[in-house]
mmCIF file of C-alpha atoms in Angstrom:
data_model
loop_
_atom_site.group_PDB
_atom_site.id
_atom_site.type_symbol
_atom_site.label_atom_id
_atom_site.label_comp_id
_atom_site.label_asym_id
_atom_site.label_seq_id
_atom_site.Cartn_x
_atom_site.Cartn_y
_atom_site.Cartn_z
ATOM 1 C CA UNK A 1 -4.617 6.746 18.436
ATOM 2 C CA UNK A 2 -5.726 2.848 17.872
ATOM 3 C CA UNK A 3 -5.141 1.182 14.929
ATOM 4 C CA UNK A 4 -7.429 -2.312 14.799
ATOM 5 C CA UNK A 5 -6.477 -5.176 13.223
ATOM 6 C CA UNK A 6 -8.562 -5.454 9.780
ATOM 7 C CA UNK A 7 -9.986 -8.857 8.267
ATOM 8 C CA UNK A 8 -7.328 -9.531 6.341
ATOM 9 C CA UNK A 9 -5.076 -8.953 9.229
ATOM 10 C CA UNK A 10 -6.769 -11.588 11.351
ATOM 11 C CA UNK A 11 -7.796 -14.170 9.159
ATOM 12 C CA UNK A 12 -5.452 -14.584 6.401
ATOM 13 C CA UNK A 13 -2.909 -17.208 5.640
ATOM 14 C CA UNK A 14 -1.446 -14.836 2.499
ATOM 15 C CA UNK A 15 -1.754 -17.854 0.590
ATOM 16 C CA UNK A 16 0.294 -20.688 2.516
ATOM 17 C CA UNK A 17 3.157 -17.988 3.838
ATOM 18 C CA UNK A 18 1.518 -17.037 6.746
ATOM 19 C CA UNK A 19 -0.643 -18.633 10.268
ATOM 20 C CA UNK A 20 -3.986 -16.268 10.643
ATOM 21 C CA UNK A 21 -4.145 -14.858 14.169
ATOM 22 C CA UNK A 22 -7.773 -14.461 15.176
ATOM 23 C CA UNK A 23 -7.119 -13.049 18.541
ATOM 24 C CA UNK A 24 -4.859 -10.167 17.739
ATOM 25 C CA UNK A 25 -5.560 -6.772 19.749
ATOM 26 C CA UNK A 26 -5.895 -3.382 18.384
ATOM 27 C CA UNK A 27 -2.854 -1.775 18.703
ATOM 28 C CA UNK A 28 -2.586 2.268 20.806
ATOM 29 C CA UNK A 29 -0.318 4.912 20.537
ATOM 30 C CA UNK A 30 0.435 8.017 22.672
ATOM 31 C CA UNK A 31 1.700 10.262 19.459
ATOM 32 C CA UNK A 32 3.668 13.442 20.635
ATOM 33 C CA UNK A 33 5.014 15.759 17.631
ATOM 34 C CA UNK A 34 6.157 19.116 17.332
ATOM 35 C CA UNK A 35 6.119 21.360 14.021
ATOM 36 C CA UNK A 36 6.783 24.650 12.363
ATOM 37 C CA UNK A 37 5.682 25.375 9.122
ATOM 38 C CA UNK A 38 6.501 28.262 6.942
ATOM 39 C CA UNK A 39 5.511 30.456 3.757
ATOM 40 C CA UNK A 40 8.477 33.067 3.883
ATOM 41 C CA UNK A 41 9.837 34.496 1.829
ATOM 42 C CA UNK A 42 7.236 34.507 -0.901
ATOM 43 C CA UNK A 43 6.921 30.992 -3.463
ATOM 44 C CA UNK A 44 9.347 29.497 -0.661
ATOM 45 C CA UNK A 45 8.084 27.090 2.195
ATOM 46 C CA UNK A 46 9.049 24.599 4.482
ATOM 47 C CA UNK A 47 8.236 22.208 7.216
ATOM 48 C CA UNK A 48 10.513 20.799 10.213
ATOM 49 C CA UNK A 49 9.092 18.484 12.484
ATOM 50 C CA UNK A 50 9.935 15.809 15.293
ATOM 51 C CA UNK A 51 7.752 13.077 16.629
ATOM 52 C CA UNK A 52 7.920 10.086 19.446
ATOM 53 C CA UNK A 53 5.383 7.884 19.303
ATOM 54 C CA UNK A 54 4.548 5.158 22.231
ATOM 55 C CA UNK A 55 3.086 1.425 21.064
ATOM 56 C CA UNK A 56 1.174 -0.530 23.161
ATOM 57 C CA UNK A 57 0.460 -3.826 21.237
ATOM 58 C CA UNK A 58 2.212 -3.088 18.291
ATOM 59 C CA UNK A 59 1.282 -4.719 15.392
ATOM 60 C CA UNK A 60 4.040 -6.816 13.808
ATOM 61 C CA UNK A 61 5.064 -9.961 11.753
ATOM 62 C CA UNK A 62 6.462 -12.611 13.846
ATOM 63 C CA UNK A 63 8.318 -15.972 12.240
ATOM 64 C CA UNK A 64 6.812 -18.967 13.424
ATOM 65 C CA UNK A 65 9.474 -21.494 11.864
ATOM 66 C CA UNK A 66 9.386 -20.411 8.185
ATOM 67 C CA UNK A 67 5.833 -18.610 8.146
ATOM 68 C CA UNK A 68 4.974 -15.380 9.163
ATOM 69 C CA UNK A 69 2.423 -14.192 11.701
ATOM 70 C CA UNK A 70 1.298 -10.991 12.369
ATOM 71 C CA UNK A 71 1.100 -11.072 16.847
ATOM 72 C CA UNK A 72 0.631 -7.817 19.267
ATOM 73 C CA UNK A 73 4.816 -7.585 19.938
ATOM 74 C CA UNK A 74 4.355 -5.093 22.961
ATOM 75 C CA UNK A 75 6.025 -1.679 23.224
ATOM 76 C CA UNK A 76 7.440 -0.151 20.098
ATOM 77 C CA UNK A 77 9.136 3.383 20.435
ATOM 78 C CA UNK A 78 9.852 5.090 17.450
ATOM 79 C CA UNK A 79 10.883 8.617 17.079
ATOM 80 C CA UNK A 80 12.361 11.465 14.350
ATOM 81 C CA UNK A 81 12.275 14.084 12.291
ATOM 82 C CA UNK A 82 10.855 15.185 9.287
ATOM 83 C CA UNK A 83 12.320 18.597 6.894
ATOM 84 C CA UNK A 84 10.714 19.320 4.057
ATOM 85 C CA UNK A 85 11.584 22.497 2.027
ATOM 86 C CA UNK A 86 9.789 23.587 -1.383
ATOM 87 C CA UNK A 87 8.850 26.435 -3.580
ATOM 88 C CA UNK A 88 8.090 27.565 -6.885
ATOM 89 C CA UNK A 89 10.607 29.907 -9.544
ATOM 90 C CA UNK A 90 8.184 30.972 -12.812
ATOM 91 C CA UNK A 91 6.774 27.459 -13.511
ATOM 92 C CA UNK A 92 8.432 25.108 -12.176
ATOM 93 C CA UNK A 93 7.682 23.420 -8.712
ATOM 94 C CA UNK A 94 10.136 21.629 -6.423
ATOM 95 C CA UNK A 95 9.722 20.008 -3.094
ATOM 96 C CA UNK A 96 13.138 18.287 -1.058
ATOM 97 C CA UNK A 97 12.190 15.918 2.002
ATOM 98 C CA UNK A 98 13.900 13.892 4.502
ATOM 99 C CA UNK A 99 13.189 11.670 7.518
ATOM 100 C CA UNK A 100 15.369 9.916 10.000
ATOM 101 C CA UNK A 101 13.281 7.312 11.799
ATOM 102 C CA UNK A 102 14.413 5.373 14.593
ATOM 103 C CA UNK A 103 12.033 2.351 15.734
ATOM 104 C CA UNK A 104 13.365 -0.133 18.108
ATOM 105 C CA UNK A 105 11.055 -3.351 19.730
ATOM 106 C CA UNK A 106 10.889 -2.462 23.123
ATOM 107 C CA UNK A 107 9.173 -5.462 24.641
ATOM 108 C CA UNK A 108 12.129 -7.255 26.580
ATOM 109 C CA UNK A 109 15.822 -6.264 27.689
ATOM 110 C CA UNK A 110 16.773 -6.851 24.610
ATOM 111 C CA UNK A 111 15.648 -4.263 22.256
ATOM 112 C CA UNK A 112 15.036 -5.298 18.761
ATOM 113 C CA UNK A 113 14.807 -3.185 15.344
ATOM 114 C CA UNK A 114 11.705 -3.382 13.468
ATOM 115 C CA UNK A 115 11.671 -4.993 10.280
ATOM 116 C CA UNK A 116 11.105 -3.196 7.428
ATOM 117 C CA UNK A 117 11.928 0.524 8.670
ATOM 118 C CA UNK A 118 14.599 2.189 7.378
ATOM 119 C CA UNK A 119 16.666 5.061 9.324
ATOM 120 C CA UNK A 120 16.360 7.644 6.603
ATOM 121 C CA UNK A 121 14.304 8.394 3.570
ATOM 122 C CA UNK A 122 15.111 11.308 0.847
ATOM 123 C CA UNK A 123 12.656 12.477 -1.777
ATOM 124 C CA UNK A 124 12.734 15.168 -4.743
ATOM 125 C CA UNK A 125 9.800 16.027 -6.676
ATOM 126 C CA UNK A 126 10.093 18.603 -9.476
ATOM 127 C CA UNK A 127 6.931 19.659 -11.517
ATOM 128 C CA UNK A 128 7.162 21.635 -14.637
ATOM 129 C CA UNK A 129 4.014 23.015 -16.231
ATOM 130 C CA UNK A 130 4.737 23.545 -20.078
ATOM 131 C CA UNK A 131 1.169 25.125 -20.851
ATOM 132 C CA UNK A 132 -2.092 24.971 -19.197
ATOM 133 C CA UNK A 133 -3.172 21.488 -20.017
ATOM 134 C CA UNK A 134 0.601 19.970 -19.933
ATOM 135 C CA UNK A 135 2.928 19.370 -17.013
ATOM 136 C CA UNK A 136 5.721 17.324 -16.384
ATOM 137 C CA UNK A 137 6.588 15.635 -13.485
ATOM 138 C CA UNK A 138 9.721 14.043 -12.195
ATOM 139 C CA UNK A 139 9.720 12.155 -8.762
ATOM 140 C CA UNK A 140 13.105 10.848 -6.886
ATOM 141 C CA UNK A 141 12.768 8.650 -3.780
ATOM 142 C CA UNK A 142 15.706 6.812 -1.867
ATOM 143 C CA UNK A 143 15.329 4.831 1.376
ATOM 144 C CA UNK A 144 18.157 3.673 3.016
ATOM 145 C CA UNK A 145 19.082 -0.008 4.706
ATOM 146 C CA UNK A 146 16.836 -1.749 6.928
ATOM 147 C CA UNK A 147 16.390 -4.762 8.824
ATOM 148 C CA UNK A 148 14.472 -7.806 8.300
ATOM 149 C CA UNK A 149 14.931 -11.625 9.504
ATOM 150 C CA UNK A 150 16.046 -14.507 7.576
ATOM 151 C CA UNK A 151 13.833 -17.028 7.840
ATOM 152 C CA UNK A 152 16.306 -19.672 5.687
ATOM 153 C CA UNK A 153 18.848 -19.021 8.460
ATOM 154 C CA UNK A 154 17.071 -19.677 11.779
ATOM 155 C CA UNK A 155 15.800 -16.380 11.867
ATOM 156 C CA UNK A 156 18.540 -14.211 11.803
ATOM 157 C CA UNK A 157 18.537 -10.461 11.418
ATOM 158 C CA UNK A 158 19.992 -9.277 8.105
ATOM 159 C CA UNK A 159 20.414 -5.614 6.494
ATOM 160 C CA UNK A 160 17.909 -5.087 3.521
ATOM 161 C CA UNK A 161 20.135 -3.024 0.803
ATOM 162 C CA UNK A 162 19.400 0.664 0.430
ATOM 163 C CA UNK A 163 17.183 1.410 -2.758
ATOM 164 C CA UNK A 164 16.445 4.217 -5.047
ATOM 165 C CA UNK A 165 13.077 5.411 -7.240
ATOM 166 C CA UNK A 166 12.380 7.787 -10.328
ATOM 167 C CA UNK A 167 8.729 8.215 -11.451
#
C-alpha cells in the first residue's frame, strides 16, 4: 500500500507553524492482518482482528526548532488488535469496540513512539429507533494517553491526557 504525499502535505506552511517540504516521498507499507468475523447466534455479531503493518518512509511531523515539518522518518512498525462485538434486541442497536495499537519509530537504535497514537481506544454506539422516521442515537468514544513533543521545552516527549466523547 503507498500513501503519497498530497499538496497540502508538500507545500504548506499551515499558516506560519510549519516549513513546506517539497521533496517528501510517498510513503509504503507491507500490511499483514488476520480476521474472523461472525453472525452467530442470530441479531449477534462480532469481529476480532490483529494487524502489523511495515513503513517504509513514514510520513511524520518533525520539529525543526519551534515549527513543524512533515519529513519521510523511515521505518515505522505498528501492530494490534481490533474486537468489535454488536447486535440488535427488538429495536435497539448496540455495537462495543476496542483497539490496542502499538506504533514505535523504528528508524535508529533508539526507538521512538509516534506522536499522536494512543495505545487503546474504546467506543459504544447504541441506536434506538422509536418509529419509522425517528431514531435515536447515542455515541461514546474514549482514547487513552499518547505521546507528543514539547516544542516550548527543547523538544521533549510528554504524555497527552486520556480523553472521552458523547455524540
Amino acid at each position: 500500500k503507498t500513501r503519497f504525499p498530497s499538496l497540502k502535505d508538500l507545500y504548506s506552511g499551515k499558516l506560519g507553524s510549519a516549513i513546506p517540504n517539497p521533496s517528501l516521498k510517498a510513503e509504503n507499507a507491507d500490511l499483514l492482518s488476520l480476521g474472523f468475523h461472525s453472525e452467530k447466534p442470530k441479531n449477534f455479531n462480532y469481529d476480532i482482528s490483529i494487524y502489523y503493518n511495515k513503513i517504509k518512509d513514514g510520513i511524520n511531523n518533525v520539529y525543526v526548532g519551534k515549527l513543524t515539518q512533515l519529513q519521510n522518518i523511515g521505518k515505522i512498525i505498528s501492530q494490534g488488535f481490533e474486537i468489535n462485538v454488536g447486535g440488535k434486541i427488538k429495536k435497539t442497536s448496540y455495537n462495543l469496540g476496542f483497539t490496542y495499537n502499538d506504533s514505535k519509530d523504528k528508524s535508529n537504535a533508539q526507538e521512538k513512539p509516534i506522536e499522536y497514537r494512543p495505545k487503546n481506544k474504546y467506543v459504544l454506539n447504541i441506536s434506538h429507533d422509536f418509529q419509522d422516521y425517528l431514531t435515536a442515537d447515542l455515541f461514546f468514544n474514549h482514547t487513552s494517553q499518547s505521546d507528543c513533543i514539547n516544542a516550548g521545552n527543547n523538544n521533549t516527549w510528554i504524555k497527552l491526557d486520556s480523553y472521552s466523547t458523547i455524540d
